[in-house]
PDB file of C-alpha atoms in Angstrom:
ATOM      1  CA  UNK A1153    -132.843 -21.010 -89.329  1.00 76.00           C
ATOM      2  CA  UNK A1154    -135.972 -21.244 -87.470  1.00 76.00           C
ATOM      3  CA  UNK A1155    -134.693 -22.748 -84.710  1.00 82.00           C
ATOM      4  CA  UNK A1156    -132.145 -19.513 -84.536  1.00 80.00           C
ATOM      5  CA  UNK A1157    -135.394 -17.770 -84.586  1.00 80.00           C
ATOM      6  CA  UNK A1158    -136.795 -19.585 -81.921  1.00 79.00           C
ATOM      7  CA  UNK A1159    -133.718 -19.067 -79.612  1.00 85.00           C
ATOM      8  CA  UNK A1160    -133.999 -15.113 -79.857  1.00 87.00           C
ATOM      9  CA  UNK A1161    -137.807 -14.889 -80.065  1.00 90.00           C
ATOM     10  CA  UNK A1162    -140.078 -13.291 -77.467  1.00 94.00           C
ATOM     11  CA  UNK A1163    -143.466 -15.213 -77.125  1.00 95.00           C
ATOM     12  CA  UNK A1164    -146.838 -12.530 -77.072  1.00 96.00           C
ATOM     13  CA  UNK A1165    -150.403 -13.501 -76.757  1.00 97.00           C
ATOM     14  CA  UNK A1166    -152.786 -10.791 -78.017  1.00 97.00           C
ATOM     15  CA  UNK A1167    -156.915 -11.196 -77.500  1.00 97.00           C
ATOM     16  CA  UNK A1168    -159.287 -11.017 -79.999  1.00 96.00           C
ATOM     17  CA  UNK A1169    -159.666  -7.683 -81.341  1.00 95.00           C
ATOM     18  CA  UNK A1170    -156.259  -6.109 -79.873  1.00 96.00           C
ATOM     19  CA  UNK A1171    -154.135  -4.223 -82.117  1.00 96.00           C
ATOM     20  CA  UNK A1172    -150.400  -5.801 -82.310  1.00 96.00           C
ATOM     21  CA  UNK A1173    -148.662  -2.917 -84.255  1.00 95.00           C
ATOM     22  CA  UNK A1174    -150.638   0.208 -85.221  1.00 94.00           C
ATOM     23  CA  UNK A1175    -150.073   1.838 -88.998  1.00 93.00           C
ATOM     24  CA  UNK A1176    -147.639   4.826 -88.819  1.00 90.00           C
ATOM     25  CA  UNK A1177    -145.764   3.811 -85.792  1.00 92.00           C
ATOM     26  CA  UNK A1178    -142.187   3.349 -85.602  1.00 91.00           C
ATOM     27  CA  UNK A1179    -141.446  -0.119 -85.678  1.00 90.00           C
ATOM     28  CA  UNK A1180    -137.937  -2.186 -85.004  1.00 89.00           C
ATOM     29  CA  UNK A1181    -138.921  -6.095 -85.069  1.00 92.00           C
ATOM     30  CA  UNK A1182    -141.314  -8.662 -87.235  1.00 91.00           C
ATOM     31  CA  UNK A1183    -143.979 -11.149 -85.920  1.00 95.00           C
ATOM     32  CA  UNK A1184    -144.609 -14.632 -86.794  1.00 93.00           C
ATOM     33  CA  UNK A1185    -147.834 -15.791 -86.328  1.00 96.00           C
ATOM     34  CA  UNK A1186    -147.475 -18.698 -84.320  1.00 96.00           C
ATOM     35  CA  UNK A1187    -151.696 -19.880 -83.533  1.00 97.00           C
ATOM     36  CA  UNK A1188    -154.384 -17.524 -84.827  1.00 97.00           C
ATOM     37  CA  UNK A1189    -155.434 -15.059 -87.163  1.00 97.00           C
ATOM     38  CA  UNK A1190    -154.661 -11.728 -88.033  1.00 97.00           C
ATOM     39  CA  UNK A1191    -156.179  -8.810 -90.346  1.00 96.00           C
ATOM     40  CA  UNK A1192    -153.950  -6.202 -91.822  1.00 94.00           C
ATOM     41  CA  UNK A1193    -155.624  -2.653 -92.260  1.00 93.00           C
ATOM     42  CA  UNK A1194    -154.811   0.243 -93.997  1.00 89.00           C
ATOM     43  CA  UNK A1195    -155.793   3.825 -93.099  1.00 83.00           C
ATOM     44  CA  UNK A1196    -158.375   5.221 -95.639  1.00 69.00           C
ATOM     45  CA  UNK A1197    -157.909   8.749 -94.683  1.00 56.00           C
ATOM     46  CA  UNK A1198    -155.098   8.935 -92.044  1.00 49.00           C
ATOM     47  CA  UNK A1199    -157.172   9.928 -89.268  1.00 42.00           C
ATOM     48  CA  UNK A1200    -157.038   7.919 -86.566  1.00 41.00           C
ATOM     49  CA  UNK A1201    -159.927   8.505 -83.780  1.00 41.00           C
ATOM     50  CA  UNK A1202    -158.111   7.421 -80.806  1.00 41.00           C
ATOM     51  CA  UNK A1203    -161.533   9.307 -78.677  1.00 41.00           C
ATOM     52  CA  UNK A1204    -163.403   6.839 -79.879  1.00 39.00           C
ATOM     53  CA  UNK A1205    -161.380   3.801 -78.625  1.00 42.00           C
ATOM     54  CA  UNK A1206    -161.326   5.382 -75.338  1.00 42.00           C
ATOM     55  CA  UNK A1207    -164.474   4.306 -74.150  1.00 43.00           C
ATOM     56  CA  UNK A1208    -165.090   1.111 -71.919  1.00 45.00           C
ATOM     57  CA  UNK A1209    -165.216  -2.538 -73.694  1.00 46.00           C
ATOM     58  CA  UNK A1210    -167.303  -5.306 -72.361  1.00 44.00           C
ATOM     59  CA  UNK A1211    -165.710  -6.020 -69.393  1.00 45.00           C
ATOM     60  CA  UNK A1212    -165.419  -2.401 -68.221  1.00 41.00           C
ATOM     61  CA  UNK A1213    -161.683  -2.158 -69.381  1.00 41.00           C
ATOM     62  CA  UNK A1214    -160.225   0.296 -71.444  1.00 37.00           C
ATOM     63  CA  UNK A1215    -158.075  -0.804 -73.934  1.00 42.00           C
ATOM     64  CA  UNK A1216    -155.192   1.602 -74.971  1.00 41.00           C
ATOM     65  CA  UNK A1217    -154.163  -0.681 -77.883  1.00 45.00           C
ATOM     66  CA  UNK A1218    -157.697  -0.901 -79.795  1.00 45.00           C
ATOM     67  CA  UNK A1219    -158.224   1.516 -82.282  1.00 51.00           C
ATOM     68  CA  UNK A1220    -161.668   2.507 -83.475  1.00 51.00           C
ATOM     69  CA  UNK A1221    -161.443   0.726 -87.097  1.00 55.00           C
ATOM     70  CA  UNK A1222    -163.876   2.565 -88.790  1.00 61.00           C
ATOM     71  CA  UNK A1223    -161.684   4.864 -91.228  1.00 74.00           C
ATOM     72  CA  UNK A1224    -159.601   1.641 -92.096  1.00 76.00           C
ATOM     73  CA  UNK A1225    -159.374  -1.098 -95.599  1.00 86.00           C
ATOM     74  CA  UNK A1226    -159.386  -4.265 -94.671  1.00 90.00           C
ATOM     75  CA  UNK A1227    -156.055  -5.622 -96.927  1.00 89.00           C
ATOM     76  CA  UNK A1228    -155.954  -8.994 -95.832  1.00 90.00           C
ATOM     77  CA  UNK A1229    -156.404 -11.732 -93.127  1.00 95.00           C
ATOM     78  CA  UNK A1230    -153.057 -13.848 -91.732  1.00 94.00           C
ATOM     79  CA  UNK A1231    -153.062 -17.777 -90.761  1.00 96.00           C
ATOM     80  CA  UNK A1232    -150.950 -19.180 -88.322  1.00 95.00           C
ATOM     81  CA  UNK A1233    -147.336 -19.332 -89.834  1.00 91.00           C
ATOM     82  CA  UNK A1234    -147.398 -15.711 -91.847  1.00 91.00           C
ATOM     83  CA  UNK A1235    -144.911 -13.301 -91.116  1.00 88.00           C
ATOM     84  CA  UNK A1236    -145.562  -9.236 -90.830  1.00 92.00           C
ATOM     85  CA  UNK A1237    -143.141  -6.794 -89.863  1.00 90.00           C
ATOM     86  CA  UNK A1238    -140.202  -7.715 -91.885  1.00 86.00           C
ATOM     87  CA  UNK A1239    -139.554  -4.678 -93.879  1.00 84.00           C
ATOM     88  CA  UNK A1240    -139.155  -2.514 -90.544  1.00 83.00           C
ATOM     89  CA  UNK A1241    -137.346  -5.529 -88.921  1.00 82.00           C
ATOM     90  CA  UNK A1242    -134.625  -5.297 -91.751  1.00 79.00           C
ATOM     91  CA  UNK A1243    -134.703  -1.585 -91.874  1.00 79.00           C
ATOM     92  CA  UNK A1244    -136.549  -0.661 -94.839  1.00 79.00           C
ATOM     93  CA  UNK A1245    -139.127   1.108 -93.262  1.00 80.00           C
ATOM     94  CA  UNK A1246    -138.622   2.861 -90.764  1.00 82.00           C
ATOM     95  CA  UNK A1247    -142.433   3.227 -89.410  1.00 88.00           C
ATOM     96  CA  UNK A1248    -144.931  -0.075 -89.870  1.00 90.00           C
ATOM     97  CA  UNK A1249    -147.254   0.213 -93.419  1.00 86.00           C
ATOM     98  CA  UNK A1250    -150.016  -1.474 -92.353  1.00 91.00           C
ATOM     99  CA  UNK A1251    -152.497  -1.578 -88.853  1.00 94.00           C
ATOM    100  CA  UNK A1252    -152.797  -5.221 -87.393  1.00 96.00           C
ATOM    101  CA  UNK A1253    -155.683  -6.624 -85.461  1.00 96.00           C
ATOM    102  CA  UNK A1254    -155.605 -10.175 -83.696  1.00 97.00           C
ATOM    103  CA  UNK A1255    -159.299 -12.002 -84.486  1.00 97.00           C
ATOM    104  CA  UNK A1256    -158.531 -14.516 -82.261  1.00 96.00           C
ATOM    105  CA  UNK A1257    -156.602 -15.305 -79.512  1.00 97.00           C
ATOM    106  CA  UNK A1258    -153.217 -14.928 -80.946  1.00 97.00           C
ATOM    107  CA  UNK A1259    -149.725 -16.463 -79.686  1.00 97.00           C
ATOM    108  CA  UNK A1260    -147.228 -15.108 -81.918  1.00 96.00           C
ATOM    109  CA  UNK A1261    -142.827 -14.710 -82.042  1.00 94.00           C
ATOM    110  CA  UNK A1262    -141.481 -11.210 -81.788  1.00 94.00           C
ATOM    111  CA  UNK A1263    -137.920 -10.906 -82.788  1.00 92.00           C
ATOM    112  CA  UNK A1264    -136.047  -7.649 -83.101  1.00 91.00           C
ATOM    113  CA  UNK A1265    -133.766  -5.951 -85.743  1.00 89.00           C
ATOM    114  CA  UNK A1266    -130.609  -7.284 -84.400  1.00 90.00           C
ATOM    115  CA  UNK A1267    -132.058 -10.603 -83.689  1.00 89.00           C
ATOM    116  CA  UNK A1268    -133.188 -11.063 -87.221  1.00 82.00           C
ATOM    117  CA  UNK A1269    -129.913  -9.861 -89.223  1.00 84.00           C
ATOM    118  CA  UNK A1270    -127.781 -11.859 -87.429  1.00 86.00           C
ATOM    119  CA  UNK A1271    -129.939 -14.750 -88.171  1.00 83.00           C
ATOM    120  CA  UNK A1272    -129.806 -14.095 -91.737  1.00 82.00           C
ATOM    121  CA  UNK A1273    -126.180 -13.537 -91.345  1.00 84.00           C
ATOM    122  CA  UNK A1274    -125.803 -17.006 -90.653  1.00 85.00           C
ATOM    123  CA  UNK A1275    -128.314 -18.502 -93.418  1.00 83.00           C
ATOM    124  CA  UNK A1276    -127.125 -16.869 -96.678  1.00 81.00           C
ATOM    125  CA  UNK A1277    -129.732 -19.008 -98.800  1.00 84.00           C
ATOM    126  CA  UNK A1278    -132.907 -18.011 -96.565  1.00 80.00           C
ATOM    127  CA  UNK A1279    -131.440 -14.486 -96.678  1.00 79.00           C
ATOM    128  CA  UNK A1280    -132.011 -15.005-100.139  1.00 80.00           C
ATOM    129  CA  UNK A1281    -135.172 -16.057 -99.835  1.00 78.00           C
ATOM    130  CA  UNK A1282    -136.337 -13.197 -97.936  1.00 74.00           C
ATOM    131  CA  UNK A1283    -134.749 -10.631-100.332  1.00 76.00           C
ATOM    132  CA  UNK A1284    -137.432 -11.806-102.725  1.00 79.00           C
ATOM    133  CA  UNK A1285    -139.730 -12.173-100.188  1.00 74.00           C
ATOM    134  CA  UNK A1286    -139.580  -8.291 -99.752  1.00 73.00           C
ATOM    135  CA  UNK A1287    -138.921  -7.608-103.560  1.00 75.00           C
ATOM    136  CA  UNK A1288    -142.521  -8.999-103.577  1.00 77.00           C
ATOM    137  CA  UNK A1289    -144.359  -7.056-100.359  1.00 69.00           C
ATOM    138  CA  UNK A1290    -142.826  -3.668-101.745  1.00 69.00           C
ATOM    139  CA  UNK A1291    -144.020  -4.109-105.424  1.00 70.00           C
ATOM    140  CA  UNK A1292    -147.601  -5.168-104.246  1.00 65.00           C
ATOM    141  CA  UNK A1293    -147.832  -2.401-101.717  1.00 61.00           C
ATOM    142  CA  UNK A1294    -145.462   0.658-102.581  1.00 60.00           C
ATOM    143  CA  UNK A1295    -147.141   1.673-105.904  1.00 59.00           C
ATOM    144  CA  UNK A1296    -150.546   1.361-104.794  1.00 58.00           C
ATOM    145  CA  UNK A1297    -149.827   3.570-102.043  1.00 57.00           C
ATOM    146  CA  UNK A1298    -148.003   6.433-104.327  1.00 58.00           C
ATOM    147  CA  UNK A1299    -151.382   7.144-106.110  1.00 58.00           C
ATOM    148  CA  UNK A1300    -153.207   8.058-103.287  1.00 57.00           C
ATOM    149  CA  UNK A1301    -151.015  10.353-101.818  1.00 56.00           C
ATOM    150  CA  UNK A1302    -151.780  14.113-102.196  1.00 61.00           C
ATOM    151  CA  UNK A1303    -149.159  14.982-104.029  1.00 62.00           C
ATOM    152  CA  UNK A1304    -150.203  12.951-107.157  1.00 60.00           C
ATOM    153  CA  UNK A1305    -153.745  13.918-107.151  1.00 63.00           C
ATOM    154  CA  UNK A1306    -153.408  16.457-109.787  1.00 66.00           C
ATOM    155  CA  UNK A1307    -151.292  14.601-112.198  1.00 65.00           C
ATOM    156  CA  UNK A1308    -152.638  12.948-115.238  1.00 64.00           C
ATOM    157  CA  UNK A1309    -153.313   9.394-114.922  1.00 62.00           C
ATOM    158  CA  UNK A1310    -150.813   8.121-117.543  1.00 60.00           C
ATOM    159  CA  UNK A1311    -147.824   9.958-115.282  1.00 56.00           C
ATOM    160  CA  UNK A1312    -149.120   8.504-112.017  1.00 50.00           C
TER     161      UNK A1312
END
């Protein structure tokens, strides 16, 4: 299986503090985390001040793809050899969940919607695997995420 992955993979290397995939945007593939660390973030209040990450870095540059972090929960930090992505790789979601920042210098394996089901096409037991895999990331992320949306701010605790 992994070498299938391999095969179809496209090889990115993001710096330290560049944004791989950005919460809320529409996303079609998954990343492996090949060397490196990554942080997942979640909006806290869905606004995303993009003036702010306009202005000039270190070196002069301005960097598009880095987001000013400030109105963001840090969720969790990735080693080399996690996987993010998946659930708008297989078409679950259709837009990504979750804001990721590289720490480090990052090399990681992109590999697109129709690159990934016809892997697991092939592999019925690690398609499987992933089923649960996702059974998992949806239960520890979907019904946290219900209770703070508007819409259940005025119901009673017990119905939420």
């Amino acid at each position: 299986f992994v070498q299938t992955l391999a095969a179809t993979a496209e090889v990115r290397i993001y710096i330290a503090g560049e944004i791989v995939v950005q919460e809320g945007d529409e996303g079609d593939s998954m990343f492996i985390i090949i060397s490196g660390t990554v942080t997942v973030f979640q909006e806290s209040d869905k606004k995303i001040d993009k003036e702010a990450s306009a202005k000039p870095d270190v070196l002069g540059l301005i960097r598009s793809n880095q987001l000013n972090m400030n109105n963001q929960n840090k969720i969790a930090v990735l080693p080399k050899g996690s996987l993010f992505g998946e659930l708008a790789a297989l078409g679950i979601n259709e837009t990504r969940n979750a804001t990721i920042q590289s720490d480090q210098l990052c090399m990681m394996w992109t590999i697109n919607k129709r690159n990934i089901l016809d892997s697991l096409a092939q592999f019925p037991d690690v398609r499987k695997h992933f089923a649960t895999t996702i059974m998992r990331r949806l239960d520890s992320t979907v019904s946290p995420r219900i209770h703070t949306l508007p819409l259940f701010s005025n119901f009673c605790e017990r119905f939420r």
